[in-house]
Amino acid sequence: MPLKDFFGKRKKYASIPSEKAKVDVPEGLMQKCDNCKQIYYRKEIVKSLYVCPNCGYHHPMTAWTRIESLFDEGTFKELDAGLTSANPLNFPDYEEKIKKDRQKTGLNEAVVTGTGVIEDNQVAFAVMDSHFRMGSMGSAVGEKITRAIEEARKESIPFIIFTASGGARMQEGLLSLMQMAKTSFAVKRFRDSGNLMISVMTHPTTGGVSASFASIGDYNFAEPGALIGFAGRRIIEQTIREKLPNDFQTAEFQLEHGQIDKVIHRHDMKKTLGKILSMHADGR
Amino acid sequence: MAPIMEFEKPIVNLKEKIKELKAFTENSEIDLKDEIKTLEERLAKLEEDIYGNLKPWNRVQMARHPDRPTTLDYVERLFEDFIEFHGDRLFSEDEAIVSGIAYYKNQPVTVIGHQRGKDTKENIKRNFGMPHPEGYRKALRHMKQAEKFNRPIITFIDTKGAYPGRAAEERGQSEAIAKNLMEMAGLTVPIVCIVIGEGGSGGALGIGVGNHVHMLENSTYSVISPEGAAAILWKDAGEAQRAAESMQITAPDLKKLGVIDEVIPEPKGGAHRDIDAQAVLIDQVLEKSLKELKELSSEDIVEERWQKYKKIGSFQTV
């Protein structure tokens, strides 16, 4: 008897909900925390800015939700809204992936930039969105961030960036890597002009983004629990043949190792940024 | 003898045959001159066909060749009185990066480069040319000195990447690289960078922000290793060749993309076949670069560099 027949009488389908279903169900009304799995009314978690009321887990935010949570009402003006990726290397499937993410997120790129007012302080701003190509940085992302920093320099206002990125975008090859240099140039010019730059690292901030503008603000902050690091955990474990502790590369780990200034809870973000901005406005 | 790469086997085999025939003629009465001549012509054509049409993956193999010349091989040939200086003054010395001062055609310069080993023992000492944060911080310390004493900076890029290790993360690998990018942007002295082997992502760029960036013909410069890209994109590290082609990581491709300035030719069969000849070919391009940059004021040097990087990228508006 062939081996496959041996299993023939087994039930073919089991009703195990998919990973996606576990998180989404029931869509609309209820939501499950990605961390502690507690179920809440969706409006409850929206009200708490996607921070789990039970365990405090900070769920990733979309760029626009973030903007809404930070800016004084009606003050945000977007820059370069239509800027998006080309396919300079004719990389296979790249255009389709971009198109799909544009439809999925309603964004044209993995970063939204603009100017606005936070607690009465005018700033230029960039917020990355990990829902678009994992927040990866290609030419368009690099260009938008560079332009936003240059705008801040021109207007002599603070620049704030919220990072969320898996790193450089592979499909644009070395053009992506060079965005690290380009954005760092812009930061240098901006910081030399005497203006304030604040970087807030959110989950996840890794690779080429953590190794460029994310780490060179006058102040570098992070949200609780955010993954922050240069190399991926799996690569490091393979290289050093050692299991890494659970808190490796978290915001708290980076704080403990002296790599960031402060971990700021999302509920305190607007207020804290406002205070820091005011202190710098007074001195100038 | 240099290990042979698969794609150059026909050449090596034919060379062997010619050598055998020559030895045979010497010790016998039979005259095989014509046969040898025909074979030598065939060899020339074969070399042209193979070395003249290297595929991206062949160049990856060349760039990774165990005998490929390293930074110090070129330093001893291109400069005089090289004196190496050590340490980042913060944590330790990192031998994956060498750094010091030397004369280049009677002008003091600062020389910095990734340093691989050529055998296991040396590779362990050099951590396979993969720096920790202290390597980047040492490099920056020396670059700042170069600025203070108005010396041009020449960097040699040759690394698989910044070291992906626990200690490197704990000591701020990201911050070390980011800071170098930012500070190199503002240096008021000329910076010339030359990719001599593998240019591995952020670990390469960490000493690679220059007014001029050149690459040896068979070196590579990539945002992620072909194996890494293949594993992520196609869930199969075996697709590395395809990734190498798609990502356009070779010197000729990057010149076309406008990311690098000059492709420095290599001796037939690669830099490891003739290090002296390779050094001469680098020398020609380096001399030209430094001469051009010498004409610029400190402000113009920074401005020129900014204009160069500002332009890099390809995007569209919808």
PDB file of N, CA, C and O in Angstrom, chain A residues 107-150:
ATOM      1  N   LEU A 107      -1.312  55.755   0.700  1.00  0.00           N
ATOM      2  CA  LEU A 107      -0.138  56.630   0.659  1.00  0.00           C
ATOM      3  C   LEU A 107       0.554  56.473  -0.691  1.00  0.00           C
ATOM      4  O   LEU A 107       0.389  55.462  -1.360  1.00  0.00           O
ATOM      5  N   ASN A 108       1.346  57.472  -1.069  1.00  0.00           N
ATOM      6  CA  ASN A 108       2.151  57.321  -2.274  1.00  0.00           C
ATOM      7  C   ASN A 108       3.549  56.805  -1.965  1.00  0.00           C
ATOM      8  O   ASN A 108       4.247  56.330  -2.844  1.00  0.00           O
ATOM      9  N   GLU A 109       3.958  56.953  -0.732  1.00  0.00           N
ATOM     10  CA  GLU A 109       5.275  56.455  -0.333  1.00  0.00           C
ATOM     11  C   GLU A 109       5.281  56.109   1.154  1.00  0.00           C
ATOM     12  O   GLU A 109       4.308  56.367   1.857  1.00  0.00           O
ATOM     13  N   ALA A 110       6.422  55.577   1.623  1.00  0.00           N
ATOM     14  CA  ALA A 110       6.515  55.109   3.002  1.00  0.00           C
ATOM     15  C   ALA A 110       6.771  56.228   3.998  1.00  0.00           C
ATOM     16  O   ALA A 110       7.046  55.980   5.168  1.00  0.00           O
ATOM     17  N   VAL A 111       6.691  57.480   3.536  1.00  0.00           N
ATOM     18  CA  VAL A 111       6.863  58.592   4.462  1.00  0.00           C
ATOM     19  C   VAL A 111       5.915  59.735   4.063  1.00  0.00           C
ATOM     20  O   VAL A 111       5.657  59.939   2.881  1.00  0.00           O
ATOM     21  N   VAL A 112       5.358  60.389   5.073  1.00  0.00           N
ATOM     22  CA  VAL A 112       4.562  61.592   4.845  1.00  0.00           C
ATOM     23  C   VAL A 112       5.346  62.750   5.455  1.00  0.00           C
ATOM     24  O   VAL A 112       5.825  62.651   6.587  1.00  0.00           O
ATOM     25  N   THR A 113       5.507  63.834   4.689  1.00  0.00           N
ATOM     26  CA  THR A 113       6.250  64.981   5.207  1.00  0.00           C
ATOM     27  C   THR A 113       5.383  66.229   5.154  1.00  0.00           C
ATOM     28  O   THR A 113       4.418  66.295   4.392  1.00  0.00           O
ATOM     29  N   GLY A 114       5.749  67.215   5.956  1.00  0.00           N
ATOM     30  CA  GLY A 114       4.969  68.448   5.933  1.00  0.00           C
ATOM     31  C   GLY A 114       5.394  69.395   7.036  1.00  0.00           C
ATOM     32  O   GLY A 114       6.437  69.208   7.667  1.00  0.00           O
ATOM     33  N   THR A 115       4.568  70.415   7.237  1.00  0.00           N
ATOM     34  CA  THR A 115       4.824  71.350   8.328  1.00  0.00           C
ATOM     35  C   THR A 115       3.539  71.487   9.143  1.00  0.00           C
ATOM     36  O   THR A 115       2.455  71.202   8.643  1.00  0.00           O
ATOM     37  N   GLY A 116       3.695  71.904  10.381  1.00  0.00           N
ATOM     38  CA  GLY A 116       2.512  72.052  11.221  1.00  0.00           C
ATOM     39  C   GLY A 116       2.877  72.581  12.589  1.00  0.00           C
ATOM     40  O   GLY A 116       4.040  72.918  12.841  1.00  0.00           O
ATOM     41  N   VAL A 117       1.886  72.621  13.459  1.00  0.00           N
ATOM     42  CA  VAL A 117       2.092  73.213  14.775  1.00  0.00           C
ATOM     43  C   VAL A 117       1.855  72.155  15.853  1.00  0.00           C
ATOM     44  O   VAL A 117       0.824  71.488  15.868  1.00  0.00           O
ATOM     45  N   ILE A 118       2.847  71.979  16.736  1.00  0.00           N
ATOM     46  CA  ILE A 118       2.697  71.078  17.879  1.00  0.00           C
ATOM     47  C   ILE A 118       2.730  71.923  19.148  1.00  0.00           C
ATOM     48  O   ILE A 118       3.745  72.556  19.444  1.00  0.00           O
ATOM     49  N   GLU A 119       1.607  71.939  19.878  1.00  0.00           N
ATOM     50  CA  GLU A 119       1.516  72.744  21.108  1.00  0.00           C
ATOM     51  C   GLU A 119       2.070  74.150  20.880  1.00  0.00           C
ATOM     52  O   GLU A 119       2.982  74.592  21.586  1.00  0.00           O
ATOM     53  N   ASP A 120       1.596  74.803  19.864  1.00  0.00           N
ATOM     54  CA  ASP A 120       1.966  76.189  19.529  1.00  0.00           C
ATOM     55  C   ASP A 120       3.362  76.361  18.945  1.00  0.00           C
ATOM     56  O   ASP A 120       3.834  77.491  18.803  1.00  0.00           O
ATOM     57  N   ASN A 121       4.059  75.257  18.621  1.00  0.00           N
ATOM     58  CA  ASN A 121       5.384  75.377  18.015  1.00  0.00           C
ATOM     59  C   ASN A 121       5.345  74.938  16.554  1.00  0.00           C
ATOM     60  O   ASN A 121       4.970  73.807  16.256  1.00  0.00           O
ATOM     61  N   GLN A 122       5.764  75.823  15.669  1.00  0.00           N
ATOM     62  CA  GLN A 122       5.801  75.496  14.242  1.00  0.00           C
ATOM     63  C   GLN A 122       6.995  74.565  13.972  1.00  0.00           C
ATOM     64  O   GLN A 122       8.120  74.857  14.397  1.00  0.00           O
ATOM     65  N   VAL A 123       6.749  73.445  13.288  1.00  0.00           N
ATOM     66  CA  VAL A 123       7.835  72.509  12.969  1.00  0.00           C
ATOM     67  C   VAL A 123       7.686  71.968  11.543  1.00  0.00           C
ATOM     68  O   VAL A 123       6.611  72.036  10.956  1.00  0.00           O
ATOM     69  N   ALA A 124       8.800  71.467  11.024  1.00  0.00           N
ATOM     70  CA  ALA A 124       8.725  70.626   9.820  1.00  0.00           C
ATOM     71  C   ALA A 124       8.797  69.183  10.305  1.00  0.00           C
ATOM     72  O   ALA A 124       9.381  68.906  11.360  1.00  0.00           O
ATOM     73  N   PHE A 125       8.214  68.270   9.524  1.00  0.00           N
ATOM     74  CA  PHE A 125       7.924  66.958  10.084  1.00  0.00           C
ATOM     75  C   PHE A 125       8.001  65.872   9.022  1.00  0.00           C
ATOM     76  O   PHE A 125       7.697  66.089   7.859  1.00  0.00           O
ATOM     77  N   ALA A 126       8.454  64.719   9.430  1.00  0.00           N
ATOM     78  CA  ALA A 126       8.380  63.542   8.558  1.00  0.00           C
ATOM     79  C   ALA A 126       7.956  62.364   9.408  1.00  0.00           C
ATOM     80  O   ALA A 126       8.465  62.184  10.517  1.00  0.00           O
ATOM     81  N   VAL A 127       7.017  61.576   8.920  1.00  0.00           N
ATOM     82  CA  VAL A 127       6.617  60.375   9.651  1.00  0.00           C
ATOM     83  C   VAL A 127       6.595  59.200   8.690  1.00  0.00           C
ATOM     84  O   VAL A 127       5.985  59.260   7.625  1.00  0.00           O
ATOM     85  N   MET A 128       7.313  58.179   9.054  1.00  0.00           N
ATOM     86  CA  MET A 128       7.379  57.003   8.197  1.00  0.00           C
ATOM     87  C   MET A 128       6.239  56.060   8.551  1.00  0.00           C
ATOM     88  O   MET A 128       5.727  56.079   9.660  1.00  0.00           O
ATOM     89  N   ASP A 129       5.854  55.252   7.579  1.00  0.00           N
ATOM     90  CA  ASP A 129       4.740  54.333   7.787  1.00  0.00           C
ATOM     91  C   ASP A 129       5.168  52.921   7.399  1.00  0.00           C
ATOM     92  O   ASP A 129       5.425  52.636   6.234  1.00  0.00           O
ATOM     93  N   SER A 130       5.227  52.044   8.397  1.00  0.00           N
ATOM     94  CA  SER A 130       5.747  50.696   8.150  1.00  0.00           C
ATOM     95  C   SER A 130       4.755  49.837   7.360  1.00  0.00           C
ATOM     96  O   SER A 130       5.084  48.736   6.948  1.00  0.00           O
ATOM     97  N   HIS A 131       3.539  50.336   7.141  1.00  0.00           N
ATOM     98  CA  HIS A 131       2.582  49.559   6.353  1.00  0.00           C
ATOM     99  C   HIS A 131       2.893  49.642   4.859  1.00  0.00           C
ATOM    100  O   HIS A 131       2.356  48.880   4.072  1.00  0.00           O
ATOM    101  N   PHE A 132       3.730  50.588   4.474  1.00  0.00           N
ATOM    102  CA  PHE A 132       4.095  50.742   3.070  1.00  0.00           C
ATOM    103  C   PHE A 132       5.494  50.176   2.868  1.00  0.00           C
ATOM    104  O   PHE A 132       6.466  50.753   3.351  1.00  0.00           O
ATOM    105  N   ARG A 133       5.610  49.046   2.198  1.00  0.00           N
ATOM    106  CA  ARG A 133       6.914  48.415   1.930  1.00  0.00           C
ATOM    107  C   ARG A 133       7.778  48.367   3.185  1.00  0.00           C
ATOM    108  O   ARG A 133       8.963  48.707   3.125  1.00  0.00           O
ATOM    109  N   MET A 134       7.196  48.014   4.321  1.00  0.00           N
ATOM    110  CA  MET A 134       7.930  47.922   5.601  1.00  0.00           C
ATOM    111  C   MET A 134       8.649  49.235   5.952  1.00  0.00           C
ATOM    112  O   MET A 134       9.640  49.240   6.664  1.00  0.00           O
ATOM    113  N   GLY A 135       8.136  50.323   5.414  1.00  0.00           N
ATOM    114  CA  GLY A 135       8.767  51.616   5.688  1.00  0.00           C
ATOM    115  C   GLY A 135      10.145  51.743   5.076  1.00  0.00           C
ATOM    116  O   GLY A 135      10.924  52.614   5.465  1.00  0.00           O
ATOM    117  N   SER A 136      10.456  50.887   4.124  1.00  0.00           N
ATOM    118  CA  SER A 136      11.822  50.880   3.580  1.00  0.00           C
ATOM    119  C   SER A 136      12.123  52.158   2.803  1.00  0.00           C
ATOM    120  O   SER A 136      11.242  52.787   2.245  1.00  0.00           O
ATOM    121  N   MET A 137      13.414  52.520   2.794  1.00  0.00           N
ATOM    122  CA  MET A 137      13.832  53.774   2.183  1.00  0.00           C
ATOM    123  C   MET A 137      14.413  53.550   0.790  1.00  0.00           C
ATOM    124  O   MET A 137      15.469  52.958   0.633  1.00  0.00           O
ATOM    125  N   GLY A 138      13.705  54.030  -0.203  1.00  0.00           N
ATOM    126  CA  GLY A 138      14.239  54.097  -1.557  1.00  0.00           C
ATOM    127  C   GLY A 138      14.473  55.563  -1.905  1.00  0.00           C
ATOM    128  O   GLY A 138      14.495  56.420  -1.017  1.00  0.00           O
ATOM    129  N   SER A 139      14.622  55.841  -3.198  1.00  0.00           N
ATOM    130  CA  SER A 139      14.911  57.212  -3.632  1.00  0.00           C
ATOM    131  C   SER A 139      13.835  58.204  -3.206  1.00  0.00           C
ATOM    132  O   SER A 139      14.133  59.313  -2.771  1.00  0.00           O
ATOM    133  N   ALA A 140      12.576  57.805  -3.348  1.00  0.00           N
ATOM    134  CA  ALA A 140      11.489  58.750  -3.075  1.00  0.00           C
ATOM    135  C   ALA A 140      11.444  59.102  -1.582  1.00  0.00           C
ATOM    136  O   ALA A 140      11.284  60.271  -1.219  1.00  0.00           O
ATOM    137  N   VAL A 141      11.616  58.098  -0.735  1.00  0.00           N
ATOM    138  CA  VAL A 141      11.625  58.349   0.715  1.00  0.00           C
ATOM    139  C   VAL A 141      12.798  59.268   1.072  1.00  0.00           C
ATOM    140  O   VAL A 141      12.642  60.250   1.802  1.00  0.00           O
ATOM    141  N   GLY A 142      13.978  58.955   0.521  1.00  0.00           N
ATOM    142  CA  GLY A 142      15.163  59.776   0.798  1.00  0.00           C
ATOM    143  C   GLY A 142      14.973  61.209   0.333  1.00  0.00           C
ATOM    144  O   GLY A 142      15.319  62.163   1.039  1.00  0.00           O
ATOM    145  N   GLU A 143      14.386  61.360  -0.840  1.00  0.00           N
ATOM    146  CA  GLU A 143      14.178  62.694  -1.400  1.00  0.00           C
ATOM    147  C   GLU A 143      13.172  63.489  -0.554  1.00  0.00           C
ATOM    148  O   GLU A 143      13.389  64.656  -0.248  1.00  0.00           O
ATOM    149  N   LYS A 144      12.083  62.845  -0.164  1.00  0.00           N
ATOM    150  CA  LYS A 144      11.063  63.556   0.624  1.00  0.00           C
ATOM    151  C   LYS A 144      11.631  64.013   1.972  1.00  0.00           C
ATOM    152  O   LYS A 144      11.382  65.133   2.410  1.00  0.00           O
ATOM    153  N   ILE A 145      12.390  63.131   2.610  1.00  0.00           N
ATOM    154  CA  ILE A 145      12.965  63.499   3.912  1.00  0.00           C
ATOM    155  C   ILE A 145      13.980  64.622   3.745  1.00  0.00           C
ATOM    156  O   ILE A 145      13.993  65.594   4.501  1.00  0.00           O
ATOM    157  N   THR A 146      14.810  64.502   2.712  1.00  0.00           N
ATOM    158  CA  THR A 146      15.802  65.550   2.438  1.00  0.00           C
ATOM    159  C   THR A 146      15.120  66.896   2.220  1.00  0.00           C
ATOM    160  O   THR A 146      15.524  67.919   2.780  1.00  0.00           O
ATOM    161  N   ARG A 147      14.074  66.898   1.417  1.00  0.00           N
ATOM    162  CA  ARG A 147      13.358  68.153   1.139  1.00  0.00           C
ATOM    163  C   ARG A 147      12.710  68.730   2.393  1.00  0.00           C
ATOM    164  O   ARG A 147      12.686  69.947   2.589  1.00  0.00           O
ATOM    165  N   ALA A 148      12.181  67.841   3.234  1.00  0.00           N
ATOM    166  CA  ALA A 148      11.530  68.322   4.466  1.00  0.00           C
ATOM    167  C   ALA A 148      12.565  68.966   5.391  1.00  0.00           C
ATOM    168  O   ALA A 148      12.309  69.997   6.015  1.00  0.00           O
ATOM    169  N   ILE A 149      13.751  68.353   5.462  1.00  0.00           N
ATOM    170  CA  ILE A 149      14.806  68.915   6.320  1.00  0.00           C
ATOM    171  C   ILE A 149      15.271  70.261   5.752  1.00  0.00           C
ATOM    172  O   ILE A 149      15.475  71.226   6.490  1.00  0.00           O
ATOM    173  N   GLU A 150      15.405  70.320   4.439  1.00  0.00           N
ATOM    174  CA  GLU A 150      15.819  71.573   3.798  1.00  0.00           C
ATOM    175  C   GLU A 150      14.767  72.671   4.015  1.00  0.00           C
ATOM    176  O   GLU A 150      15.098  73.839   4.208  1.00  0.00           O
TER     177      GLU A 150
END
